[in-house]
Amino acid sequence: MSVEQKQKRIEIALGREKADLVIKNAGIVNVFTNEIISGDIAVHDSLIVGVGDYSGKEEIDAGGKYVCPGLIDCHVHIESSMITPAEFARVVLQHGTTTVIADPHEIANVCGIEGIHFMLNEARSVPMNIFCMMPSCVPATPFENNGAALTARVMEPLAGSSHILGLGEVMNYPGVLAGDKEILNKIELYDNAVVDGHSSGLSEHELCAYKAVGVLTNHECTNIDEVIAHLRLGMYVQIREGSAARNLDDIISGLIERGVPLNHCLFCTDDKHLQDISREGHISFNVKKAISLGVDPIEAIKMATINPAKCYHLKRLGAVAPGYSADLLILSDLNNFDIDKVLFRGSVVCEKGKKPNISRIIDDPNVLNTVRIPNLSPEHLKIRIKDDTANVITIIPNQLITKKERLAVPKDNENNFIPDEVFAKIAVVERHKATGNIGLGIVKGFGIRNGAIASTVAHDSHNLIIIGDNDADMLLAAKVLKEANGGYTVVSGGEVKGTLPLPIAGLMSDRDAFFVENKLAGMIESAKSLKVPDGIDPFVTLSFLALPVIPELRVTDRGLFDVESFSFIDI
Amino acid sequence: MSVEQKQKRIEIALGREKADLVIKNAGIVNVFTNEIISGDIAVHDSLIVGVGDYSGKEEIDAGGKYVCPGLIDCHVHIESSMITPAEFARVVLQHGTTTVIADPHEIANVCGIEGIHFMLNEARSVPMNIFCMMPSCVPATPFENNGAALTARVMEPLAGSSHILGLGEVMNYPGVLAGDKEILNKIELYDNAVVDGHSSGLSEHELCAYKAVGVLTNHECTNIDEVIAHLRLGMYVQIREGSAARNLDDIISGLIERGVPLNHCLFCTDDKHLQDISREGHISFNVKKAISLGVDPIEAIKMATINPAKCYHLKRLGAVAPGYSADLLILSDLNNFDIDKVLFRGSVVCEKGKKPNISRIIDDPNVLNTVRIPNLSPEHLKIRIKDDTANVITIIPNQLITKKERLAVPKDNENNFIPDEVFAKIAVVERHKATGNIGLGIVKGFGIRNGAIASTVAHDSHNLIIIGDNDADMLLAAKVLKEANGGYTVVSGGEVKGTLPLPIAGLMSDRDAFFVENKLAGMIESAKSLKVPDGIDPFVTLSFLALPVIPELRVTDRGLFDVESFSFIDI
């Protein structure tokens, strides 16, 4: 802040000059004293300069309504919403989120550093703060081929960037505990910033070790005992309420019961799908739910404002006070958290229920055209059954874990596997460097008949994953997604039933949220019509079948992977 | 922290290797959850690496006693104790202070940047954290000549120093509110660090302006309304309990009544003399007194540990948890704050009641030999009375403010002022650059008879100040302090009654605290025997008579200064 800017601020704060904008007659939520204070808020050049009695060139009469700081989602993977940062901002701003700390782990697995640049570049044009953490685990495992490796060396030149707040979730906690040099090198790069954690089930000693090397946060706590164990070490607990993982209820109830200070408790969504954001809201839902569970509304708001701002050293965010960014919500009700207006840096960016206007052009060649696969033939999909039985991935409805079973499966005269109503074929095709790597497997319980489903969203390497009961439809699905440069598709009987193109890294749409949400709903219907049973989300379940860290059996582009023995096995 | 250090920490935290030191069976004060937790504390290489169940190469059995983090004094002028940083550390460590944030404003007024280097250099050899703030107001006013000017340009090369945490108390708040470029330039240098405040009686608008440009703290609040006004703006309030200013009682009582969160409340001493530290303790006294007023002991400890650590971005200080510095107190009682042992970076530095051993050599020529004055003669001290009456500085017992009175004063045939039992003569001699500047004045109420008292501690420019009822003793006093290179002296009837040499910048002794405390006590007796009345501390009262910012009338080396009209006036 230059001296001239300071002089101007002084004049306005003293009331000698009119502010650019004054919000009159507000019930101001004070996150420092836990009070509601009646007064005006004077804004100049995007910052709050005064709270008290002011008049402005432009005035908004809050008419006694509440004004609180804009909300912060302190850990989110934007890619999980399948829209780009600008479109994501358009969606979540209306729910009062004015800052997100994004971990671009997914796009980094496809495009490396260039993917992070794309996210940050698009974020720049948006009326919202989008910060990033540097993804720490790309690739996530050595058992698959992804698009890029973010080594400590690759990260180093970006370590000082003001938009990258630290190191992203250190999922490789076994590596940390084993003293692995590469992950410790990455942590060292961010010794003076924030290192996000991702661990669960650590012993007391293990958690001490994790903290002692510098890990500061964790969003994987699911119960109050785990939360207390983290808080005691000075860690910050990011209470997650997303689409799949919903931990808020248990944790908040426990916190109320234990009566511990909440200043190291933050809110996050981690992964939240568009339809859930539409239905519930975004971080606003965490706040609302915490209030409904009995947390004082101001304390609930603090977990989404000043607490994360302090954790991540965002000194201008999270409060309604001089020197803070004028990211503000006008609320007609505090308990229901009814948002009337959202301001970002002193400008109204959306009014009740309306999405803000944000234009964008996506022309970054680094994130487009990322689906690179050779032409496939039926020969590529042949599974030879050598024994009487085969290793089968058995899906458990409503769960991410699978079972490894040894079963007799149908085969033809040449001992090639033939899918039927019980057993489907699955293929994971390396799609970043056209290596021709293809991993094949047999899946029980996905139920697909007369068709195939394919996706380029397949955690964490995001190869092309295809499941089906016949090679022709599987090959067609691959062809469709190659041409679309990534996405979701459903084909049946040689006909394409629906495709959601995700041309940005094969992960995100270039269309708006409304389109994506509706298209996706229709495609889930199409998939269901191919007899995918209840308890299985055709695309989400599919996207996890390639993740070689969740027990028991997975398939990557390098083959069938036994998570229990941490080794590849034959079918 | 290198990768090898991290690997070592992991091994120890996991219990695979023995820690350097383990404190067994502690009742650990947890500043994050407000609990007392039973367990062991494992220390390696000065840092805590584990809390739980550990064994060490060396073990201290706490036998169920409490262990809390070492205390932090977040705003102190070490020079006020008249001992150097190393000796100061020896004194306050035994009271549990393991970190101070010092504002070397006094020595900077004498020696400039070189004075700050002296403080930091001496601090380096000491088993205590001594951080500095960069003094913002040197010289304090344009109405006197001091030893050095710390302009923004002079400060700039030091702005990145890791031992300087920010900009020292911005006493020049009128300058800030007037948009003065020089002070705003200094604040700009520390935009990304901490800017300490010093203001009182600001209006709501003025306080907003002060905060809006970046001032974060204030140690001048004296009542709860002021405190609340500061907290609401997100400022930190440094609750002061020193020798002269004692604000803790009123503020703590108010905070308890209002029930606001205390995480922006910190403890400081500002100025505390040796005899008060000996009698009461140091920051430990703030903690103890807060507890006695009804603050929960853990909350009281937090105001002296984690709260200041967070305010000043000292991420390794203020808690007993992995990754924090092993600056620890073992306490036999929490409410009385009885300190059994003090550890700094994992080493016991003092045991109950004993001062630690700290050796030092003071040989920095930049801070020695700072008293440079010409030889004085009676001619220099002549005060010509032009009118029937003269402007007189009238002292009010027990207060720092003086009254400006126009009174008839005794004079000789040549109209020269003659001191008597009512009126004394005062002289302020510029002593940094031997300019020969001498300001003279008449003081009522100091009561000195048959002698003179002199000091090179005279706020804030620290010129040589002499008060007496005869020129011969005044000249002798000046000569004594010139030869001693600064200090305090009392002379009477041509005889030196006592001298406390303060050869370091004319502000600090090179002797130990015991010597200084005893010597000073004797000299106060000597001064009192010259009829200085009760309600006047001969040296402290004298040292403020040259400070041209406290109403109503003062004297600097440039002459008699009327604080009300902000101008020099004739006698």
PDB file of C-alpha atoms in Angstrom, chain A residues 87-233:
ATOM      1  CA  GLU A  87     -17.772 -20.710 -13.569  1.00  0.00           C
ATOM      2  CA  PHE A  88     -17.267 -22.139 -10.098  1.00  0.00           C
ATOM      3  CA  ALA A  89     -17.014 -18.593  -8.766  1.00  0.00           C
ATOM      4  CA  ARG A  90     -20.287 -17.750 -10.490  1.00  0.00           C
ATOM      5  CA  VAL A  91     -21.932 -20.670  -8.696  1.00  0.00           C
ATOM      6  CA  VAL A  92     -20.557 -20.284  -5.194  1.00  0.00           C
ATOM      7  CA  LEU A  93     -20.555 -16.471  -4.956  1.00  0.00           C
ATOM      8  CA  GLN A  94     -24.337 -16.523  -4.787  1.00  0.00           C
ATOM      9  CA  HIS A  95     -23.959 -18.707  -1.713  1.00  0.00           C
ATOM     10  CA  GLY A  96     -21.679 -16.179  -0.060  1.00  0.00           C
ATOM     11  CA  THR A  97     -18.284 -17.784  -0.728  1.00  0.00           C
ATOM     12  CA  THR A  98     -15.880 -14.999  -1.665  1.00  0.00           C
ATOM     13  CA  THR A  99     -12.621 -16.893  -1.130  1.00  0.00           C
ATOM     14  CA  VAL A 100     -11.552 -20.441  -1.838  1.00  0.00           C
ATOM     15  CA  ILE A 101      -8.278 -22.170  -1.196  1.00  0.00           C
ATOM     16  CA  ALA A 102      -8.167 -24.662  -4.012  1.00  0.00           C
ATOM     17  CA  ASP A 103      -5.983 -27.703  -4.279  1.00  0.00           C
ATOM     18  CA  PRO A 104      -5.651 -28.249  -8.048  1.00  0.00           C
ATOM     19  CA  HIS A 105      -4.530 -31.815  -7.522  1.00  0.00           C
ATOM     20  CA  GLU A 106      -6.667 -33.220 -10.325  1.00  0.00           C
ATOM     21  CA  ILE A 107      -5.611 -30.921 -13.142  1.00  0.00           C
ATOM     22  CA  ALA A 108      -1.993 -31.133 -11.949  1.00  0.00           C
ATOM     23  CA  ASN A 109      -2.160 -34.896 -12.481  1.00  0.00           C
ATOM     24  CA  VAL A 110      -3.060 -34.239 -16.114  1.00  0.00           C
ATOM     25  CA  CYS A 111      -1.196 -31.021 -16.980  1.00  0.00           C
ATOM     26  CA  GLY A 112       1.360 -30.493 -14.191  1.00  0.00           C
ATOM     27  CA  ILE A 113       2.386 -26.935 -13.396  1.00  0.00           C
ATOM     28  CA  GLU A 114       0.646 -25.693 -16.540  1.00  0.00           C
ATOM     29  CA  GLY A 115      -2.629 -26.901 -15.076  1.00  0.00           C
ATOM     30  CA  ILE A 116      -2.045 -24.834 -11.953  1.00  0.00           C
ATOM     31  CA  HIS A 117      -1.246 -21.819 -14.096  1.00  0.00           C
ATOM     32  CA  PHE A 118      -4.506 -22.302 -15.965  1.00  0.00           C
ATOM     33  CA  MET A 119      -6.453 -22.338 -12.684  1.00  0.00           C
ATOM     34  CA  LEU A 120      -4.700 -19.240 -11.369  1.00  0.00           C
ATOM     35  CA  ASN A 121      -4.967 -17.388 -14.669  1.00  0.00           C
ATOM     36  CA  GLU A 122      -8.668 -17.972 -14.929  1.00  0.00           C
ATOM     37  CA  ALA A 123      -9.056 -17.065 -11.259  1.00  0.00           C
ATOM     38  CA  ARG A 124      -7.537 -13.655 -11.913  1.00  0.00           C
ATOM     39  CA  SER A 125     -10.469 -12.368 -13.925  1.00  0.00           C
ATOM     40  CA  VAL A 126     -13.037 -13.381 -11.340  1.00  0.00           C
ATOM     41  CA  PRO A 127     -14.711 -11.326  -8.569  1.00  0.00           C
ATOM     42  CA  MET A 128     -13.572 -13.781  -5.945  1.00  0.00           C
ATOM     43  CA  ASN A 129     -10.314 -14.752  -4.256  1.00  0.00           C
ATOM     44  CA  ILE A 130      -9.095 -18.057  -5.598  1.00  0.00           C
ATOM     45  CA  PHE A 131      -5.852 -19.123  -3.960  1.00  0.00           C
ATOM     46  CA  CYS A 132      -4.110 -22.406  -4.600  1.00  0.00           C
ATOM     47  CA  MET A 133      -2.098 -24.882  -2.619  1.00  0.00           C
ATOM     48  CA  MET A 134       0.716 -26.654  -4.474  1.00  0.00           C
ATOM     49  CA  PRO A 135      -0.408 -30.265  -4.902  1.00  0.00           C
ATOM     50  CA  SER A 136       2.050 -32.422  -2.982  1.00  0.00           C
ATOM     51  CA  CYS A 137       1.306 -35.866  -4.370  1.00  0.00           C
ATOM     52  CA  VAL A 138       1.423 -35.792  -8.172  1.00  0.00           C
ATOM     53  CA  PRO A 139       1.487 -38.573  -9.201  1.00  0.00           C
ATOM     54  CA  ALA A 140      -0.434 -39.918  -6.251  1.00  0.00           C
ATOM     55  CA  THR A 141       1.159 -43.351  -6.492  1.00  0.00           C
ATOM     56  CA  PRO A 142       3.951 -45.041  -8.443  1.00  0.00           C
ATOM     57  CA  PHE A 143       1.514 -47.689  -9.677  1.00  0.00           C
ATOM     58  CA  GLU A 144       0.021 -45.780 -12.581  1.00  0.00           C
ATOM     59  CA  ASN A 145       0.998 -43.369 -15.325  1.00  0.00           C
ATOM     60  CA  ASN A 146      -0.355 -39.871 -15.114  1.00  0.00           C
ATOM     61  CA  GLY A 147       0.281 -36.725 -17.139  1.00  0.00           C
ATOM     62  CA  ALA A 148       2.986 -35.046 -15.090  1.00  0.00           C
ATOM     63  CA  ALA A 149       5.184 -35.325 -12.030  1.00  0.00           C
ATOM     64  CA  LEU A 150       5.387 -32.419  -9.589  1.00  0.00           C
ATOM     65  CA  THR A 151       8.735 -33.027  -7.985  1.00  0.00           C
ATOM     66  CA  ALA A 152      10.194 -30.661  -5.395  1.00  0.00           C
ATOM     67  CA  ARG A 153      12.467 -29.382  -8.175  1.00  0.00           C
ATOM     68  CA  VAL A 154       9.516 -28.568 -10.389  1.00  0.00           C
ATOM     69  CA  MET A 155       7.734 -26.786  -7.532  1.00  0.00           C
ATOM     70  CA  GLU A 156      10.658 -24.715  -6.410  1.00  0.00           C
ATOM     71  CA  PRO A 157      10.376 -21.793  -8.829  1.00  0.00           C
ATOM     72  CA  LEU A 158       6.757 -21.256  -7.757  1.00  0.00           C
ATOM     73  CA  ALA A 159       7.376 -21.451  -4.013  1.00  0.00           C
ATOM     74  CA  GLY A 160       7.285 -17.683  -3.583  1.00  0.00           C
ATOM     75  CA  SER A 161       4.074 -17.025  -5.530  1.00  0.00           C
ATOM     76  CA  SER A 162       1.621 -14.911  -3.577  1.00  0.00           C
ATOM     77  CA  HIS A 163      -1.319 -16.885  -4.944  1.00  0.00           C
ATOM     78  CA  ILE A 164       0.013 -20.212  -3.727  1.00  0.00           C
ATOM     79  CA  LEU A 165      -0.436 -20.327   0.022  1.00  0.00           C
ATOM     80  CA  GLY A 166       1.487 -23.480   0.754  1.00  0.00           C
ATOM     81  CA  LEU A 167       1.740 -27.193   0.099  1.00  0.00           C
ATOM     82  CA  GLY A 168      -1.439 -29.113  -0.692  1.00  0.00           C
ATOM     83  CA  GLU A 169      -2.742 -32.046   1.294  1.00  0.00           C
ATOM     84  CA  VAL A 170       0.124 -34.369   2.148  1.00  0.00           C
ATOM     85  CA  MET A 171      -1.712 -37.624   1.442  1.00  0.00           C
ATOM     86  CA  ASN A 172       1.575 -39.416   1.399  1.00  0.00           C
ATOM     87  CA  TYR A 173       1.679 -39.614   5.183  1.00  0.00           C
ATOM     88  CA  PRO A 174       3.207 -43.094   5.023  1.00  0.00           C
ATOM     89  CA  GLY A 175       6.044 -41.440   3.102  1.00  0.00           C
ATOM     90  CA  VAL A 176       6.386 -38.756   5.760  1.00  0.00           C
ATOM     91  CA  LEU A 177       6.465 -41.313   8.561  1.00  0.00           C
ATOM     92  CA  ALA A 178       9.047 -43.331   6.644  1.00  0.00           C
ATOM     93  CA  GLY A 179      11.219 -40.222   6.264  1.00  0.00           C
ATOM     94  CA  ASP A 180      10.923 -40.220   2.450  1.00  0.00           C
ATOM     95  CA  LYS A 181      13.260 -37.539   1.121  1.00  0.00           C
ATOM     96  CA  GLU A 182      11.172 -36.352  -1.791  1.00  0.00           C
ATOM     97  CA  ILE A 183       8.057 -35.554   0.258  1.00  0.00           C
ATOM     98  CA  LEU A 184      10.187 -33.963   2.996  1.00  0.00           C
ATOM     99  CA  ASN A 185      11.913 -31.826   0.357  1.00  0.00           C
ATOM    100  CA  LYS A 186       8.503 -30.554  -0.701  1.00  0.00           C
ATOM    101  CA  ILE A 187       7.536 -29.754   2.880  1.00  0.00           C
ATOM    102  CA  GLU A 188      10.829 -27.943   3.346  1.00  0.00           C
ATOM    103  CA  LEU A 189       9.995 -25.677   0.397  1.00  0.00           C
ATOM    104  CA  TYR A 190       6.945 -24.536   2.326  1.00  0.00           C
ATOM    105  CA  ASP A 191       8.440 -24.394   5.830  1.00  0.00           C
ATOM    106  CA  ASN A 192       7.433 -20.741   6.095  1.00  0.00           C
ATOM    107  CA  ALA A 193       3.981 -21.191   4.621  1.00  0.00           C
ATOM    108  CA  VAL A 194       1.119 -23.590   5.333  1.00  0.00           C
ATOM    109  CA  VAL A 195       1.354 -27.334   4.793  1.00  0.00           C
ATOM    110  CA  ASP A 196      -2.027 -29.027   4.513  1.00  0.00           C
ATOM    111  CA  GLY A 197      -2.452 -32.524   5.854  1.00  0.00           C
ATOM    112  CA  HIS A 198      -4.532 -35.499   4.814  1.00  0.00           C
ATOM    113  CA  SER A 199      -4.382 -38.396   7.185  1.00  0.00           C
ATOM    114  CA  SER A 200      -6.611 -40.545   9.271  1.00  0.00           C
ATOM    115  CA  GLY A 201      -6.163 -43.174  11.879  1.00  0.00           C
ATOM    116  CA  LEU A 202      -2.685 -42.033  12.920  1.00  0.00           C
ATOM    117  CA  SER A 203      -1.487 -43.076  16.357  1.00  0.00           C
ATOM    118  CA  GLU A 204      -0.555 -40.425  18.939  1.00  0.00           C
ATOM    119  CA  HIS A 205       3.147 -40.811  18.066  1.00  0.00           C
ATOM    120  CA  GLU A 206       2.495 -40.730  14.334  1.00  0.00           C
ATOM    121  CA  LEU A 207       0.419 -37.565  14.583  1.00  0.00           C
ATOM    122  CA  CYS A 208       3.218 -35.924  16.614  1.00  0.00           C
ATOM    123  CA  ALA A 209       5.703 -36.817  13.871  1.00  0.00           C
ATOM    124  CA  TYR A 210       3.370 -35.488  11.166  1.00  0.00           C
ATOM    125  CA  LYS A 211       2.992 -32.197  13.053  1.00  0.00           C
ATOM    126  CA  ALA A 212       6.642 -31.989  14.063  1.00  0.00           C
ATOM    127  CA  VAL A 213       7.767 -31.818  10.426  1.00  0.00           C
ATOM    128  CA  GLY A 214       5.330 -29.007   9.725  1.00  0.00           C
ATOM    129  CA  VAL A 215       1.923 -30.335   8.703  1.00  0.00           C
ATOM    130  CA  LEU A 216      -0.620 -27.832  10.034  1.00  0.00           C
ATOM    131  CA  THR A 217      -4.112 -28.854   8.937  1.00  0.00           C
ATOM    132  CA  ASN A 218      -6.269 -31.900   8.365  1.00  0.00           C
ATOM    133  CA  HIS A 219      -9.653 -32.264   6.685  1.00  0.00           C
ATOM    134  CA  GLU A 220      -9.969 -36.010   7.204  1.00  0.00           C
ATOM    135  CA  CYS A 221     -11.116 -36.049  10.826  1.00  0.00           C
ATOM    136  CA  THR A 222     -14.396 -37.879  11.179  1.00  0.00           C
ATOM    137  CA  ASN A 223     -14.936 -37.983  14.925  1.00  0.00           C
ATOM    138  CA  ILE A 224     -14.463 -35.743  17.918  1.00  0.00           C
ATOM    139  CA  ASP A 225     -11.623 -37.732  19.472  1.00  0.00           C
ATOM    140  CA  GLU A 226      -9.570 -37.357  16.325  1.00  0.00           C
ATOM    141  CA  VAL A 227     -10.444 -33.643  16.237  1.00  0.00           C
ATOM    142  CA  ILE A 228      -9.338 -33.082  19.836  1.00  0.00           C
ATOM    143  CA  ALA A 229      -6.101 -34.989  19.199  1.00  0.00           C
ATOM    144  CA  HIS A 230      -5.327 -32.635  16.306  1.00  0.00           C
ATOM    145  CA  LEU A 231      -6.308 -29.446  18.155  1.00  0.00           C
ATOM    146  CA  ARG A 232      -4.107 -30.385  21.105  1.00  0.00           C
ATOM    147  CA  LEU A 233      -1.068 -30.376  18.842  1.00  0.00           C
TER     148      LEU A 233
END
